[in-house]
Amino acid sequence: MPSTIGHEAQIFRAAIAALLIARCAAQLWLERLNRRFVLTHSASVPEAFRGIIDEPTFQKSNAYTLAKNKLSQLDILLDNMVLALVLFTGALPFFYFHFVEHFGVSSLSLAAFIFVVGLALSLFDLPLSWYSQFRLEQRFGFNTTTQKTWWLDRFKALFLSILLGYPLLLLVLKLVDWMGDWWWFWAWVAMLGFQLIMVVLAPVLIMPLFNKFTPLPEGSLRQRLLALADRTRFRAGSIQVMDGSKRSRHSNAFFAGFGKFRKIVLFDTLIAQLAEPELEAVLAHEIGHYKRKHIPKMLLFSAAASLAGLYLLSVLARQDWFFRAFGFLTHGNIAIALLLFGLLSGLATFWFSPIGHWWSRRYEYQADAYARDIMSEAQSLIGALRKLNEKNLSNLIPHPLYSGFYYSHPTMLEREEALKHS
Ligand SMILES: [Zn+2]
């Protein structure tokens, strides 16, 4: 086949193959680098952590890191192999040919095609995520999910993607018919509108499908947190407790919604692990993100990036070689272009993840500094960070290159240093 697909298509196909191999090699190398780094520093608690973490916890966190590292390597191999098979064996055009033979080429059927391919690909992830939850997380005492909850979660997610994802996909394909050359701009508007609606609806309609939310009961903690919200002029509809313990002993806190719909959500696991001043510090950190306008800035950036992505997609969809490179003779078919673009984009974006994570880590430092200043002390936040790292068995000593690629938050030590010296 390759000899008949044309010169430009061949070059593009080879470039994608090279990118796929390069990304897979880089990912495996980063895992290996991190593994060796942890092994060389794991003899005993490093100087910097003496008095902060005890020997058994340190060893347990190393064992947890190494176990996750092994699973990651398997995951990387599987992901890249599946992608290579999908792109280079001709399975995709073969399946497409038979699909449209049965269902035609209406927007309804093309949207269904993309949907079914996406669904099929997500099935490959099931065994490893099952293993991760019920073997690995279980072994280290984090798993609290039952088989029933886990499978129900999957079905609910599937149901939601049929209910919300499929119509959005259909709308985008319809926009191609309605708007002609400018479809990509209107598709961007539609996706942005969808995102905004979801920000409002998700806390009310979707999150309750997965978790139970109850108002934080009256008492000293509630008073303390409301006083903080008052002091920082942070408007919040309510403070809710989420039953995170239904699935895992890992802990978290976040905001949902905006304006007067905004609610502060604390995991029940977080409340169990931290003292009151520490919980106040965690909330102060979250308010710091809000005050420094991190969320709109990130939304703005991601909107700009998706506009650029959609424009690039519209350009690629006009190139014959883009389709031929993967065995399609469907020049100009936006549905196929969308699918190929979705499959390929990760091969490019991977290399930019250090920039994104560097940016996110900068925001974490800013939110930490805000929390310290508003509380007029750093000790509560430091206490919270230490406990969270300990309880979650976080890797305290990632290889700098590894954390550069994968860490959206600075390490505990980096954050403590910044709190003391900035
Ligand atoms: Zn943060």
Coordinates of C-alpha atoms and ligand atoms in Angstrom, one line a residue:
M1 CA 0.0 0.0 0.0
P2 CA 2.6 2.7 1.0
S3 CA 3.9 3.0 -2.6
T4 CA 0.5 4.1 -3.9
I5 CA -0.4 6.6 -1.3
G6 CA 1.7 9.4 -2.7
H7 CA 5.0 11.1 -1.8
E8 CA 3.7 13.7 0.7
A9 CA 1.5 11.1 2.4
Q10 CA 4.5 8.8 2.8
I11 CA 6.6 11.5 4.4
F12 CA 3.8 12.4 6.8
R13 CA 3.3 8.8 7.7
A14 CA 7.0 8.3 8.4
A15 CA 7.1 11.5 10.4
I16 CA 4.2 10.3 12.6
A17 CA 5.9 6.9 13.0
A18 CA 9.1 8.7 14.1
L19 CA 7.2 10.9 16.6
L20 CA 5.4 7.8 18.0
I21 CA 8.7 5.9 18.6
A22 CA 10.3 9.1 20.0
R23 CA 7.5 9.7 22.5
C24 CA 7.4 6.1 23.6
A25 CA 11.2 6.0 24.1
A26 CA 11.1 9.3 26.0
Q27 CA 8.3 8.2 28.3
L28 CA 10.0 4.9 29.1
W29 CA 13.3 6.6 29.6
L30 CA 11.7 9.1 32.0
E31 CA 10.2 6.2 34.0
R32 CA 13.6 4.5 34.2
L33 CA 15.3 7.7 35.2
N34 CA 12.9 8.2 38.0
R35 CA 13.1 4.6 39.1
R36 CA 16.9 4.7 39.4
F37 CA 16.7 8.1 41.1
V38 CA 14.4 6.8 43.8
L39 CA 16.4 3.6 44.2
T40 CA 19.7 5.5 44.8
H41 CA 18.1 7.8 47.4
S42 CA 16.1 5.2 49.2
A43 CA 18.7 3.7 51.6
S44 CA 17.5 5.9 54.5
V45 CA 15.5 9.1 55.0
P46 CA 17.4 11.9 53.2
E47 CA 18.9 14.7 55.4
A48 CA 16.2 17.2 54.3
F49 CA 13.3 15.1 55.5
R50 CA 14.7 14.0 58.9
G51 CA 12.2 14.8 61.6
I52 CA 9.5 15.3 59.0
I53 CA 8.9 11.7 57.9
D54 CA 9.8 8.5 59.7
E55 CA 11.7 5.6 58.2
P56 CA 8.8 3.1 57.7
T57 CA 6.6 5.8 55.9
F58 CA 9.6 6.8 53.7
Q59 CA 10.2 3.2 52.7
K60 CA 6.5 2.6 52.1
S61 CA 6.3 5.7 49.8
N62 CA 9.3 4.5 47.9
A63 CA 7.7 1.1 47.4
Y64 CA 4.5 2.8 46.3
T65 CA 6.4 4.9 43.8
L66 CA 8.3 1.9 42.4
A67 CA 5.1 -0.1 42.1
K68 CA 3.3 2.7 40.2
N69 CA 6.4 3.1 38.1
K70 CA 6.2 -0.5 36.9
L71 CA 2.5 -0.1 36.1
S72 CA 3.3 3.1 34.2
Q73 CA 5.8 1.4 32.0
L74 CA 3.3 -1.3 31.1
D75 CA 0.7 1.4 30.4
I76 CA 3.0 3.4 28.2
L77 CA 3.9 0.3 26.1
L78 CA 0.2 -0.7 25.8
D79 CA -1.0 2.8 24.8
N80 CA 1.7 3.3 22.2
M81 CA 1.2 -0.2 20.8
V82 CA -2.5 0.3 20.4
L83 CA -2.0 3.7 18.8
A84 CA 0.5 2.2 16.3
L85 CA -1.9 -0.6 15.5
V86 CA -4.8 1.8 14.9
L87 CA -2.8 4.1 12.7
F88 CA -0.6 1.8 10.7
T89 CA -2.4 -1.4 10.1
G90 CA -5.2 0.0 8.0
A91 CA -7.7 -1.3 10.6
L92 CA -9.3 2.2 10.9
P93 CA -10.1 2.7 7.2
F94 CA -11.3 -0.9 7.0
F95 CA -13.7 -0.4 9.8
Y96 CA -14.8 2.9 8.4
F97 CA -15.6 1.4 5.0
H98 CA -17.8 -1.2 6.5
F99 CA -19.4 1.2 9.0
V100 CA -20.6 3.7 6.3
E101 CA -21.6 0.8 4.1
H102 CA -24.2 -0.1 6.8
F103 CA -25.0 3.3 8.2
G104 CA -24.3 5.8 5.5
V105 CA -22.4 9.1 5.7
S106 CA -24.9 11.3 7.4
S107 CA -23.6 13.5 10.3
L108 CA -25.5 11.1 12.7
S109 CA -23.6 8.1 11.5
L110 CA -20.2 9.8 11.2
A111 CA -20.5 11.1 14.8
A112 CA -21.4 7.6 15.8
F113 CA -18.3 6.3 14.1
I114 CA -16.0 8.6 16.0
F115 CA -17.9 7.7 19.2
V116 CA -17.6 4.0 18.7
V117 CA -13.8 4.2 17.9
G118 CA -13.2 6.3 21.0
L119 CA -15.2 3.8 23.1
A120 CA -13.3 0.9 21.6
L121 CA -10.0 2.5 22.4
S122 CA -11.0 3.3 26.0
L123 CA -11.7 -0.4 26.5
F124 CA -7.9 -1.1 26.3
D125 CA -7.4 1.0 29.4
L126 CA -9.9 -1.0 31.5
P127 CA -7.7 -3.9 32.6
L128 CA -4.9 -1.7 33.8
S129 CA -7.1 0.8 35.6
W130 CA -8.9 -2.2 37.2
Y131 CA -5.5 -3.6 38.3
S132 CA -4.3 -0.2 39.5
Q133 CA -7.4 0.2 41.7
F134 CA -7.9 -3.3 43.1
R135 CA -4.4 -4.6 43.2
L136 CA -1.9 -1.7 43.5
E137 CA -4.0 0.9 45.5
Q138 CA -5.4 -2.0 47.5
R139 CA -1.9 -3.2 48.4
F140 CA -0.9 0.2 49.8
G141 CA -4.2 0.6 51.7
F142 CA -5.7 3.3 49.5
N143 CA -8.5 1.5 47.8
T144 CA -12.0 1.7 49.4
T145 CA -13.9 1.2 46.2
T146 CA -16.1 -1.9 45.7
Q147 CA -16.3 -3.7 42.4
K148 CA -19.9 -2.6 42.1
T149 CA -19.0 1.1 42.6
W150 CA -16.1 0.8 40.1
W151 CA -18.2 -0.7 37.4
L152 CA -21.2 1.6 38.1
D153 CA -18.8 4.6 37.7
R154 CA -17.8 3.3 34.2
F155 CA -21.4 2.9 33.1
K156 CA -22.4 6.3 34.4
A157 CA -19.5 7.9 32.5
L158 CA -20.5 6.0 29.4
F159 CA -24.1 7.2 29.8
L160 CA -23.0 10.8 30.3
S161 CA -20.7 10.7 27.2
I162 CA -23.7 9.4 25.1
L163 CA -26.0 12.0 26.6
L164 CA -23.5 15.0 26.3
G165 CA -20.6 14.0 24.2
Y166 CA -22.4 12.6 21.2
P167 CA -24.7 15.6 20.7
L168 CA -21.8 18.0 20.9
L169 CA -19.9 15.9 18.3
L170 CA -23.0 15.9 16.1
L171 CA -23.3 19.7 16.5
V172 CA -19.7 20.2 15.4
L173 CA -20.3 18.0 12.3
K174 CA -23.5 19.9 11.5
L175 CA -21.6 23.2 11.7
V176 CA -19.4 22.0 8.9
D177 CA -22.5 21.7 6.7
W178 CA -24.0 25.0 7.9
M179 CA -21.0 27.2 8.1
G180 CA -18.7 26.1 5.3
D181 CA -15.1 27.3 5.5
W182 CA -15.6 28.9 8.8
W183 CA -16.9 25.8 10.6
W184 CA -13.8 25.6 12.8
F185 CA -14.5 29.0 14.3
W186 CA -18.2 28.1 15.1
A187 CA -17.2 24.7 16.4
W188 CA -14.9 26.5 18.8
V189 CA -17.7 28.8 19.9
A190 CA -20.0 25.8 20.4
M191 CA -17.3 23.9 22.4
L192 CA -16.7 27.0 24.6
G193 CA -20.4 27.4 25.2
F194 CA -20.7 23.8 26.1
Q195 CA -17.8 24.2 28.6
L196 CA -19.4 27.2 30.3
I197 CA -22.7 25.4 30.6
M198 CA -20.9 22.4 32.1
V199 CA -19.1 24.6 34.7
V200 CA -22.6 25.6 36.0
L201 CA -24.4 22.3 35.5
A202 CA -21.7 19.8 36.6
P203 CA -21.8 20.6 40.3
V204 CA -25.6 20.4 40.3
L205 CA -26.3 17.5 37.9
I206 CA -23.2 15.4 37.3
M207 CA -21.1 15.3 40.4
P208 CA -24.0 14.2 42.6
L209 CA -24.3 11.1 40.3
F210 CA -20.9 10.0 41.6
N211 CA -20.7 11.3 45.1
K212 CA -22.7 12.5 48.0
F213 CA -22.4 16.1 49.1
T214 CA -23.5 17.3 52.5
P215 CA -23.2 20.7 54.1
L216 CA -20.3 21.0 56.5
P217 CA -22.0 20.7 59.9
E218 CA -22.2 23.7 62.3
G219 CA -19.2 24.0 64.5
S220 CA -15.7 25.4 65.0
L221 CA -14.4 24.3 61.6
R222 CA -17.3 25.7 59.7
Q223 CA -17.0 29.0 61.6
R224 CA -13.3 29.2 60.9
L225 CA -13.6 28.6 57.2
L226 CA -16.5 31.0 56.8
A227 CA -14.5 33.6 58.7
L228 CA -11.6 33.1 56.2
A229 CA -14.0 33.4 53.3
D230 CA -15.3 36.7 54.8
R231 CA -11.8 38.0 55.5
T232 CA -10.7 37.4 51.9
R233 CA -14.1 38.6 50.5
F234 CA -14.5 35.2 48.8
R235 CA -18.1 34.7 48.0
A236 CA -19.2 31.1 48.3
G237 CA -22.7 29.6 48.3
S238 CA -21.8 26.8 50.7
I239 CA -19.2 24.6 52.1
Q240 CA -19.8 21.0 51.2
V241 CA -18.3 17.7 52.4
M242 CA -17.8 15.1 49.7
D243 CA -17.7 11.4 50.5
G244 CA -14.3 10.8 48.8
S245 CA -13.8 7.9 51.2
K246 CA -16.3 6.0 49.1
R247 CA -13.5 5.3 46.5
S248 CA -10.1 6.1 48.0
R249 CA -8.2 7.2 51.1
H250 CA -6.5 9.9 48.9
S251 CA -7.6 13.4 49.9
N252 CA -8.4 16.7 48.1
A253 CA -10.2 20.0 48.2
F254 CA -11.6 22.1 45.3
F255 CA -14.2 24.7 44.2
A256 CA -17.0 24.0 41.9
G257 CA -19.2 26.4 39.9
F258 CA -18.8 30.1 39.9
G259 CA -20.5 33.3 41.1
K260 CA -23.2 32.6 43.6
F261 CA -23.3 29.0 42.5
R262 CA -19.7 28.5 43.8
K263 CA -19.3 25.9 46.5
I264 CA -16.2 24.9 48.4
V265 CA -15.8 21.2 48.5
L266 CA -13.7 19.3 51.0
F267 CA -13.2 15.5 50.9
D268 CA -14.2 13.8 54.1
T269 CA -10.8 12.1 53.9
L270 CA -9.1 15.6 54.1
I271 CA -11.2 16.6 57.1
A272 CA -10.2 13.4 58.8
Q273 CA -6.5 13.9 58.2
L274 CA -5.9 17.6 58.9
A275 CA -6.2 19.8 62.0
E276 CA -8.5 22.8 61.8
P277 CA -5.7 25.5 61.1
E278 CA -4.3 23.2 58.4
L279 CA -7.7 22.9 56.7
E280 CA -8.0 26.7 56.9
A281 CA -4.6 26.9 55.2
V282 CA -5.7 24.5 52.4
L283 CA -8.8 26.6 51.8
A284 CA -6.6 29.8 51.9
H285 CA -4.4 28.2 49.2
E286 CA -7.5 27.5 47.0
I287 CA -8.7 31.1 47.6
G288 CA -5.3 32.2 46.5
H289 CA -5.8 30.5 43.1
Y290 CA -9.0 32.4 42.8
K291 CA -7.6 35.8 43.9
R292 CA -4.7 35.6 41.5
K293 CA -7.2 34.8 38.8
H294 CA -5.5 31.5 37.9
I295 CA -8.7 29.8 36.8
P296 CA -9.8 32.4 34.1
K297 CA -6.2 32.7 32.9
M298 CA -6.0 28.9 32.4
L299 CA -9.4 28.9 30.7
L300 CA -8.3 31.7 28.4
F301 CA -5.1 29.8 27.5
S302 CA -7.0 26.6 26.9
A303 CA -9.6 28.4 24.8
A304 CA -6.8 30.0 22.7
A305 CA -5.1 26.6 22.3
S306 CA -8.3 24.9 21.2
L307 CA -9.0 27.7 18.7
A308 CA -5.5 27.2 17.2
G309 CA -6.0 23.4 17.3
L310 CA -9.3 23.7 15.4
Y311 CA -7.8 26.0 12.8
L312 CA -4.9 23.6 12.3
L313 CA -7.4 20.8 11.9
S314 CA -9.3 22.8 9.3
V315 CA -6.1 23.3 7.3
L316 CA -5.1 19.6 7.6
A317 CA -8.6 18.5 6.5
R318 CA -8.0 20.3 3.2
Q319 CA -4.8 18.2 2.5
D320 CA -5.2 15.0 0.6
W321 CA -2.0 13.6 2.1
F322 CA -3.3 13.9 5.6
F323 CA -6.0 11.3 4.9
R324 CA -3.9 9.1 2.5
A325 CA -1.1 8.8 5.0
F326 CA -3.4 6.5 7.1
G327 CA -5.2 4.7 4.3
F328 CA -8.3 7.0 3.9
L329 CA -9.5 8.2 0.5
T330 CA -12.0 10.6 2.2
H331 CA -10.4 13.9 1.4
G332 CA -12.2 16.8 3.1
N333 CA -14.2 14.5 5.5
I334 CA -14.1 16.5 8.7
A335 CA -15.3 13.5 10.8
I336 CA -12.2 11.5 9.8
A337 CA -10.0 14.5 10.1
L338 CA -11.3 15.0 13.6
L339 CA -10.7 11.4 14.6
L340 CA -7.1 11.4 13.1
F341 CA -6.4 14.7 14.8
G342 CA -7.6 13.4 18.1
L343 CA -5.4 10.3 17.8
L344 CA -2.3 12.3 16.7
S345 CA -2.4 15.4 18.8
G346 CA -0.9 13.7 21.9
L347 CA 2.2 12.9 19.9
A348 CA 3.0 16.6 19.6
T349 CA 1.6 18.0 22.9
F350 CA 3.6 15.6 25.0
W351 CA 6.8 17.6 24.3
F352 CA 5.2 20.8 25.5
S353 CA 4.0 19.3 28.9
P354 CA 7.0 20.7 30.8
I355 CA 6.0 24.2 29.8
G356 CA 2.4 23.7 31.0
H357 CA 3.5 22.1 34.2
W358 CA 6.1 24.8 34.8
W359 CA 3.3 27.3 34.5
S360 CA 1.0 25.4 36.8
R361 CA 3.8 25.1 39.4
R362 CA 4.3 28.8 39.3
Y363 CA 0.6 29.2 40.2
E364 CA 1.0 26.8 43.1
Y365 CA 3.8 28.9 44.5
Q366 CA 1.6 32.0 44.2
A367 CA -1.3 30.4 45.9
D368 CA 1.0 29.1 48.7
A369 CA 2.3 32.7 49.2
Y370 CA -1.2 34.1 49.3
A371 CA -2.2 31.5 52.0
R372 CA 0.8 32.3 54.1
D373 CA 0.2 36.1 53.9
I374 CA -3.5 35.9 54.6
M375 CA -2.9 33.6 57.6
S376 CA 0.2 35.7 58.7
E377 CA 2.1 32.4 59.2
A378 CA 3.4 29.5 57.1
Q379 CA 3.3 26.8 59.7
S380 CA -0.3 25.7 59.1
L381 CA 0.2 25.3 55.4
I382 CA 3.5 23.5 55.9
G383 CA 1.8 21.2 58.4
A384 CA -0.9 20.4 55.9
L385 CA 1.6 19.8 53.1
R386 CA 3.6 17.4 55.2
K387 CA 0.6 15.4 56.3
L388 CA -0.9 15.2 52.8
N389 CA 2.4 14.0 51.4
E390 CA 2.7 11.5 54.1
K391 CA -0.9 10.2 53.9
N392 CA -0.8 10.0 50.1
L393 CA 2.7 8.4 50.1
S394 CA 3.8 11.0 47.6
N395 CA 7.2 10.5 46.0
L396 CA 9.4 13.0 47.9
I397 CA 12.4 12.7 45.6
P398 CA 11.3 12.6 42.0
H399 CA 14.0 13.0 39.3
P400 CA 14.0 16.7 38.3
L401 CA 13.4 15.9 34.7
Y402 CA 10.6 13.5 35.6
S403 CA 8.8 16.0 37.8
G404 CA 9.4 18.6 35.0
F405 CA 7.4 16.5 32.6
Y406 CA 4.7 15.1 34.9
Y407 CA 4.3 17.2 38.1
S408 CA 1.6 20.0 38.1
H409 CA 2.6 20.8 41.7
P410 CA 6.1 21.5 43.2
T411 CA 7.4 18.8 45.6
M412 CA 6.8 19.3 49.3
L413 CA 10.4 20.4 49.9
E414 CA 10.3 23.0 47.0
R415 CA 7.1 24.4 48.5
E416 CA 8.5 24.7 52.0
E417 CA 11.6 26.4 50.7
A418 CA 9.6 28.9 48.7
L419 CA 7.3 29.6 51.7
K420 CA 10.3 30.4 53.9
H421 CA 12.3 32.4 51.4
S422 CA 10.0 34.4 49.2
Ligands
ZN1 ZN -3.1 24.6 44.2

